[in-house]
Short mmCIF file of C-alpha atoms in Angstrom, two decimals:
data_model
loop_
_atom_site.label_atom_id
_atom_site.label_comp_id
_atom_site.label_asym_id
_atom_site.label_seq_id
_atom_site.Cartn_x
_atom_site.Cartn_y
_atom_site.Cartn_z
CA UNK A 1 31.38 -9.77 2.76
CA UNK A 2 34.71 -8.04 3.54
CA UNK A 3 37.56 -9.15 5.79
CA UNK A 4 38.57 -6.26 8.07
CA UNK A 5 41.24 -7.97 10.08
CA UNK A 6 42.56 -10.83 12.21
CA UNK A 7 42.37 -11.12 16.11
CA UNK A 8 44.71 -13.53 17.83
CA UNK A 9 42.48 -14.56 20.78
CA UNK A 10 39.15 -16.25 19.95
CA UNK A 11 37.43 -14.77 22.97
CA UNK A 12 38.53 -11.25 22.08
CA UNK A 13 37.36 -11.94 18.54
CA UNK A 14 33.93 -13.09 19.92
CA UNK A 15 33.49 -10.00 22.03
CA UNK A 16 34.53 -7.65 19.19
CA UNK A 17 32.15 -9.34 16.58
CA UNK A 18 29.36 -9.09 19.13
CA UNK A 19 30.07 -5.55 19.70
CA UNK A 20 29.81 -4.82 15.99
CA UNK A 21 26.43 -6.55 15.88
CA UNK A 22 25.15 -4.31 18.65
CA UNK A 23 26.43 -1.25 16.80
CA UNK A 24 24.29 -2.31 13.77
CA UNK A 25 27.15 -3.77 11.81
CA UNK A 26 26.33 -7.45 10.99
CA UNK A 27 29.65 -9.32 11.42
CA UNK A 28 31.11 -12.73 12.36
CA UNK A 29 34.39 -14.22 13.42
CA UNK A 30 35.90 -17.33 11.74
CA UNK A 31 38.48 -19.41 13.54
CA UNK A 32 41.55 -20.33 11.44
CA UNK A 33 43.80 -23.36 11.62
CA UNK A 34 46.51 -21.50 13.43
CA UNK A 35 44.05 -20.49 16.25
CA UNK A 36 43.55 -16.82 15.18
CA UNK A 37 40.22 -15.47 14.02
CA UNK A 38 39.19 -13.53 10.96
CA UNK A 39 36.61 -10.85 11.37
CA UNK A 40 34.12 -10.30 8.51
CA UNK A 41 31.46 -7.74 7.87
CA UNK A 42 28.49 -8.33 5.64
CA UNK A 43 27.92 -4.94 4.10
CA UNK A 44 30.52 -3.09 1.87
CA UNK A 45 29.30 0.30 2.97
CA UNK A 46 30.04 -0.48 6.63
CA UNK A 47 33.63 -1.52 5.91
CA UNK A 48 35.43 1.70 6.89
CA UNK A 49 33.34 2.00 10.01
CA UNK A 50 34.18 -1.53 11.08
CA UNK A 51 37.83 -0.81 10.37
CA UNK A 52 37.73 2.18 12.64
CA UNK A 53 36.01 0.13 15.47
CA UNK A 54 38.70 -2.61 15.15
CA UNK A 55 41.51 0.06 15.58
CA UNK A 56 39.68 1.35 18.69
CA UNK A 57 39.30 -2.24 19.96
CA UNK A 58 43.05 -2.94 19.58
CA UNK A 59 43.90 0.05 21.84
CA UNK A 60 41.55 -1.07 24.60
CA UNK A 61 40.42 -4.74 24.09
CA UNK A 62 39.49 -5.26 27.80
CA UNK A 63 37.01 -2.48 27.83
CA UNK A 64 33.73 -3.56 29.64
CA UNK A 65 31.53 -2.51 26.62
CA UNK A 66 32.98 -5.29 24.55
CA UNK A 67 32.13 -8.08 27.15
CA UNK A 68 28.75 -6.49 27.81
CA UNK A 69 27.91 -6.77 24.12
CA UNK A 70 27.79 -10.45 24.03
CA UNK A 71 24.45 -11.07 25.65
CA UNK A 72 22.85 -8.31 23.70
CA UNK A 73 24.19 -9.61 20.43
CA UNK A 74 22.77 -13.01 21.14
CA UNK A 75 19.32 -11.40 21.62
CA UNK A 76 19.65 -9.46 18.38
CA UNK A 77 20.65 -12.51 16.46
CA UNK A 78 17.86 -14.59 17.80
CA UNK A 79 15.35 -11.89 16.97
CA UNK A 80 16.62 -11.69 13.47
CA UNK A 81 16.21 -15.46 13.09
CA UNK A 82 12.62 -15.28 14.36
CA UNK A 83 11.83 -12.43 11.79
CA UNK A 84 13.36 -14.51 8.97
CA UNK A 85 11.23 -17.52 10.15
CA UNK A 86 8.01 -15.42 10.16
CA UNK A 87 8.88 -13.95 6.73
CA UNK A 88 9.39 -17.38 5.13
CA UNK A 89 6.15 -18.56 6.72
CA UNK A 90 4.27 -15.63 5.22
CA UNK A 91 5.73 -16.12 1.96
CA UNK A 92 4.66 -19.71 1.83
CA UNK A 93 1.10 -18.89 3.08
CA UNK A 94 0.86 -15.99 0.76
CA UNK A 95 1.78 -18.15 -2.30
CA UNK A 96 -0.72 -20.82 -1.35
CA UNK A 97 -3.45 -18.13 -1.01
CA UNK A 98 -2.61 -16.56 -4.45
CA UNK A 99 -2.95 -19.94 -6.07
CA UNK A 100 -6.26 -20.78 -4.22
CA UNK A 101 -9.70 -19.96 -5.41
CA UNK A 102 -11.48 -17.13 -3.47
CA UNK A 103 -14.12 -19.54 -2.25
CA UNK A 104 -16.06 -17.28 0.02
CA UNK A 105 -16.15 -14.51 -2.50
CA UNK A 106 -17.37 -16.83 -5.20
CA UNK A 107 -19.92 -18.36 -2.82
CA UNK A 108 -21.34 -15.00 -1.91
CA UNK A 109 -21.71 -14.15 -5.55
CA UNK A 110 -23.56 -17.37 -6.20
CA UNK A 111 -25.85 -16.75 -3.26
CA UNK A 112 -26.65 -13.22 -4.46
CA UNK A 113 -27.47 -14.41 -7.95
CA UNK A 114 -29.66 -17.24 -6.72
CA UNK A 115 -31.65 -14.94 -4.29
CA UNK A 116 -32.09 -12.43 -7.18
CA UNK A 117 -33.44 -15.10 -9.51
CA UNK A 118 -35.82 -16.68 -6.94
CA UNK A 119 -37.22 -13.29 -5.84
CA UNK A 120 -37.22 -11.85 -9.43
CA UNK A 121 -35.12 -8.99 -8.27
CA UNK A 122 -37.46 -8.13 -5.47
CA UNK A 123 -40.69 -8.00 -7.49
CA UNK A 124 -42.08 -11.00 -5.45
CA UNK A 125 -42.10 -9.17 -2.08
CA UNK A 126 -44.43 -11.77 -0.74
CA UNK A 127 -41.74 -14.42 -1.57
CA UNK A 128 -40.89 -16.33 1.60
CA UNK A 129 -37.18 -16.05 0.75
CA UNK A 130 -37.46 -12.30 0.24
CA UNK A 131 -39.30 -11.81 3.59
CA UNK A 132 -36.84 -14.13 5.46
CA UNK A 133 -33.78 -11.96 4.37
CA UNK A 134 -35.22 -8.53 4.91
CA UNK A 135 -34.36 -6.21 7.88
CA UNK A 136 -37.94 -6.05 8.91
CA UNK A 137 -40.57 -8.56 8.07
CA UNK A 138 -43.52 -9.17 10.47
CA UNK A 139 -46.70 -10.88 9.07
CA UNK A 140 -50.07 -10.09 10.27
CA UNK A 141 -51.62 -10.32 12.84
CA UNK A 142 -48.38 -9.69 14.82
CA UNK A 143 -47.66 -6.54 12.59
CA UNK A 144 -51.07 -5.12 13.50
CA UNK A 145 -50.38 -5.77 17.22
CA UNK A 146 -47.03 -3.94 16.99
CA UNK A 147 -48.66 -0.88 15.36
CA UNK A 148 -51.47 -0.90 17.89
CA UNK A 149 -49.08 -1.19 20.89
CA UNK A 150 -47.11 1.78 19.54
CA UNK A 151 -50.00 3.82 18.51
CA UNK A 152 -48.79 3.86 14.79
CA UNK A 153 -50.97 4.27 11.72
CA UNK A 154 -49.82 2.22 8.75
CA UNK A 155 -48.18 4.41 6.11
CA UNK A 156 -46.93 3.06 2.84
CA UNK A 157 -44.30 5.77 2.66
CA UNK A 158 -42.61 4.48 5.83
CA UNK A 159 -43.30 3.89 9.52
CA UNK A 160 -40.75 6.05 11.23
CA UNK A 161 -41.14 4.86 14.77
CA UNK A 162 -38.03 3.01 16.18
CA UNK A 163 -40.07 0.26 17.76
CA UNK A 164 -41.43 -0.62 14.32
CA UNK A 165 -38.07 -0.28 12.63
CA UNK A 166 -36.52 -2.75 15.01
CA UNK A 167 -39.57 -5.10 15.33
CA UNK A 168 -37.84 -8.18 13.77
CA UNK A 169 -34.64 -7.63 15.66
CA UNK A 170 -36.55 -7.35 18.93
CA UNK A 171 -38.27 -10.63 18.07
CA UNK A 172 -34.69 -12.24 18.17
CA UNK A 173 -34.19 -12.41 14.39
CA UNK A 174 -30.61 -11.14 14.60
CA UNK A 175 -29.65 -12.53 11.25
CA UNK A 176 -31.62 -9.74 9.56
CA UNK A 177 -28.83 -7.32 10.40
CA UNK A 178 -26.78 -9.03 7.71
CA UNK A 179 -29.00 -10.86 5.22
CA UNK A 180 -30.30 -7.83 3.30
CA UNK A 181 -26.90 -7.79 1.52
CA UNK A 182 -28.02 -10.75 -0.32
CA UNK A 183 -31.14 -9.07 -1.92
CA UNK A 184 -30.74 -7.17 -5.19
CA UNK A 185 -33.52 -5.09 -6.88
CA UNK A 186 -32.47 -4.94 -10.47
CA UNK A 187 -30.08 -6.74 -12.83
CA UNK A 188 -27.82 -3.58 -12.95
CA UNK A 189 -27.81 -3.46 -9.16
CA UNK A 190 -26.67 -7.07 -9.03
CA UNK A 191 -24.04 -6.68 -11.74
CA UNK A 192 -22.53 -3.64 -10.17
CA UNK A 193 -22.22 -5.08 -6.78
CA UNK A 194 -20.94 -8.52 -7.83
CA UNK A 195 -18.28 -7.09 -10.07
CA UNK A 196 -16.83 -5.02 -7.19
CA UNK A 197 -17.40 -7.83 -4.77
CA UNK A 198 -15.30 -10.17 -6.91
CA UNK A 199 -12.56 -7.67 -7.56
CA UNK A 200 -12.14 -6.52 -3.97
CA UNK A 201 -13.17 -9.71 -2.08
CA UNK A 202 -10.70 -11.96 -3.84
CA UNK A 203 -7.88 -9.53 -2.99
CA UNK A 204 -8.71 -9.59 0.79
CA UNK A 205 -9.48 -13.41 0.81
CA UNK A 206 -6.22 -14.28 -0.92
CA UNK A 207 -4.19 -12.04 1.34
CA UNK A 208 -5.79 -12.68 4.72
CA UNK A 209 -7.93 -15.84 4.23
CA UNK A 210 -11.64 -16.41 4.12
CA UNK A 211 -12.21 -16.11 7.83
CA UNK A 212 -11.01 -12.54 8.12
CA UNK A 213 -12.97 -11.61 5.02
CA UNK A 214 -16.00 -13.15 6.57
CA UNK A 215 -15.76 -11.08 9.75
CA UNK A 216 -15.08 -8.03 7.74
CA UNK A 217 -18.24 -8.57 5.72
CA UNK A 218 -20.39 -9.41 8.67
CA UNK A 219 -19.33 -6.46 10.75
CA UNK A 220 -19.70 -4.03 7.80
CA UNK A 221 -23.07 -5.47 6.78
CA UNK A 222 -24.55 -5.46 10.29
CA UNK A 223 -23.54 -2.01 11.18
CA UNK A 224 -24.25 -0.28 7.79
CA UNK A 225 -27.67 -2.05 7.57
CA UNK A 226 -28.54 -1.02 11.20
CA UNK A 227 -27.67 2.60 10.67
CA UNK A 228 -29.53 2.80 7.28
CA UNK A 229 -32.65 1.35 8.86
CA UNK A 230 -32.61 3.39 11.98
CA UNK A 231 -31.83 6.88 10.68
CA UNK A 232 -35.01 9.01 10.27
CA UNK A 233 -36.74 9.10 6.88
CA UNK A 234 -36.23 12.96 6.56
CA UNK A 235 -32.43 12.12 6.72
CA UNK A 236 -32.55 9.50 3.94
CA UNK A 237 -33.03 6.53 6.27
CA UNK A 238 -35.02 3.41 5.23
CA UNK A 239 -38.26 2.88 7.21
CA UNK A 240 -40.55 -0.05 6.86
CA UNK A 241 -43.97 0.02 5.09
CA UNK A 242 -46.93 -2.35 5.03
CA UNK A 243 -47.95 -4.74 2.27
CA UNK A 244 -51.54 -5.39 1.28
CA UNK A 245 -51.78 -8.61 3.36
CA UNK A 246 -50.71 -6.55 6.54
CA UNK A 247 -47.01 -7.72 6.47
CA UNK A 248 -44.47 -5.05 7.78
CA UNK A 249 -41.40 -5.07 5.55
CA UNK A 250 -38.41 -2.86 4.51
CA UNK A 251 -37.41 -2.63 0.95
CA UNK A 252 -33.60 -2.56 1.77
CA UNK A 253 -31.33 -4.72 -0.37
CA UNK A 254 -27.82 -4.83 -1.82
CA UNK A 255 -24.16 -5.55 -1.27
CA UNK A 256 -23.25 -1.92 -1.74
CA UNK A 257 -22.45 -1.21 1.91
CA UNK A 258 -20.20 -4.15 2.15
CA UNK A 259 -18.60 -3.31 -1.19
CA UNK A 260 -17.69 0.12 0.03
CA UNK A 261 -16.47 -1.52 3.23
CA UNK A 262 -14.15 -3.70 1.12
CA UNK A 263 -13.10 -0.76 -0.88
CA UNK A 264 -12.20 1.28 2.14
CA UNK A 265 -10.16 -1.60 3.66
CA UNK A 266 -8.17 -2.15 0.53
CA UNK A 267 -7.68 1.51 0.01
CA UNK A 268 -6.32 2.25 3.41
CA UNK A 269 -4.15 -0.94 3.34
CA UNK A 270 -2.59 0.11 0.03
CA UNK A 271 -1.58 3.49 1.61
CA UNK A 272 -0.48 2.48 5.14
CA UNK A 273 0.45 -1.25 5.01
CA UNK A 274 2.82 -1.98 2.06
CA UNK A 275 3.16 -5.63 3.29
CA UNK A 276 -0.50 -6.20 2.19
CA UNK A 277 0.54 -6.04 -1.41
CA UNK A 278 -2.73 -4.07 -2.30
CA UNK A 279 -2.76 -1.53 -5.08
CA UNK A 280 -5.78 0.45 -6.25
CA UNK A 281 -5.50 2.48 -9.49
CA UNK A 282 -6.24 6.20 -8.93
CA UNK A 283 -9.16 5.84 -11.46
CA UNK A 284 -10.77 3.19 -9.31
CA UNK A 285 -10.57 5.35 -6.15
CA UNK A 286 -11.98 8.37 -8.00
CA UNK A 287 -14.76 6.39 -9.54
CA UNK A 288 -15.88 4.89 -6.19
CA UNK A 289 -15.74 8.29 -4.36
CA UNK A 290 -17.58 10.15 -7.25
CA UNK A 291 -20.40 7.50 -7.27
CA UNK A 292 -20.67 7.76 -3.48
CA UNK A 293 -21.16 11.67 -3.78
CA UNK A 294 -23.32 11.31 -6.88
CA UNK A 295 -25.74 9.17 -4.99
CA UNK A 296 -25.93 11.50 -2.13
CA UNK A 297 -27.36 14.31 -4.26
CA UNK A 298 -31.07 14.67 -3.23
CA UNK A 299 -33.40 13.21 -5.84
CA UNK A 300 -30.84 12.62 -8.45
CA UNK A 301 -30.79 8.83 -8.50
CA UNK A 302 -34.64 8.87 -8.30
CA UNK A 303 -34.90 10.97 -11.45
CA UNK A 304 -32.00 9.54 -13.49
CA UNK A 305 -32.06 5.76 -12.25
CA UNK A 306 -35.63 5.48 -11.10
CA UNK A 307 -34.41 4.14 -7.72
CA UNK A 308 -33.40 5.19 -4.28
CA UNK A 309 -29.97 4.56 -2.83
CA UNK A 310 -28.87 3.42 0.73
CA UNK A 311 -26.56 6.23 1.19
CA UNK A 312 -26.05 5.73 4.84
CA UNK A 313 -25.12 2.09 4.26
CA UNK A 314 -22.49 3.22 1.63
CA UNK A 315 -20.87 5.84 3.93
CA UNK A 316 -20.97 3.76 7.01
CA UNK A 317 -19.60 0.70 5.20
CA UNK A 318 -16.76 2.80 3.79
CA UNK A 319 -15.90 4.33 7.18
CA UNK A 320 -15.98 0.83 8.88
CA UNK A 321 -13.65 -0.74 6.21
CA UNK A 322 -11.13 2.20 6.56
CA UNK A 323 -11.19 1.98 10.37
CA UNK A 324 -10.61 -1.74 10.56
CA UNK A 325 -7.66 -1.39 7.99
CA UNK A 326 -6.10 1.55 9.90
CA UNK A 327 -6.54 0.11 13.41
CA UNK A 328 -3.31 -2.07 13.34
CA UNK A 329 -1.33 0.92 12.04
CA UNK A 330 -2.75 3.16 14.71
CA UNK A 331 -1.96 0.59 17.43
CA UNK A 332 1.56 0.12 16.18
CA UNK A 333 2.16 3.94 16.15
CA UNK A 334 0.73 4.28 19.68
CA UNK A 335 2.87 1.52 21.09
#
């Protein structure tokens, strides 16, 4: 702090220090034993500017701009105090979360591992748990009635009619929009998704809490699964087929759409919201985007990995995560 001068009258000192605050120069007046007031400024680089303002004040201390500054200075001071309180609160909350275990993230990983073991990575497709989590699962004779009502012939390569694709959702089984994320169809599939879920999920959970992470996961899973299971087969959508016992089912499974949603969220926050504290190495960004494009090459994953990939879920998940992360930035810029 620097002393810029002394003003004899306390009221004049109050008006002048208030004016400095409204001019963007943090200052204060201190009353001395002899009744005069010292004027102090906080920043060294504003010392000369404050001296010039004091000289101007001495030439015209009754100018209305000085008396008018008092109410505005009070508002500015109160707003600064509120900002400091909010910052202190965020620091305390942030520290607690950094020390806390990411319980939702760990719980989801445990659930995915358990489902994979119980269903033997999707091999037991008549497994009750597998069927209860799939996007479409309608046992006979209800499945036969659905096909008959829609003039559909069963096809193991996929039944493309929308009424069949949404058969379980139309029966009120809304949870199926989300639960396919718990199914994994190979050990490598599970390992890849769980590593990324842990790395990205814990960042978001520790920064924003488990509730916001849960909403992000639910929204991403529901929309990405819905799109994947309603896009026509010729455009790489996932259509239901029929098991030998007459059960309609889809073979959709995996946390990949959610993982890409989390990746998109952290990526955008790291670029546009420095307060998030997120950072993604360039190598991670390149790896995730290259894998996204690699999986979209027609027939490549089938030939090299002997599996098909839910590309729509990946792409839509990424877009949703990015949009949710950027929405507050867009709103702040708009207003």
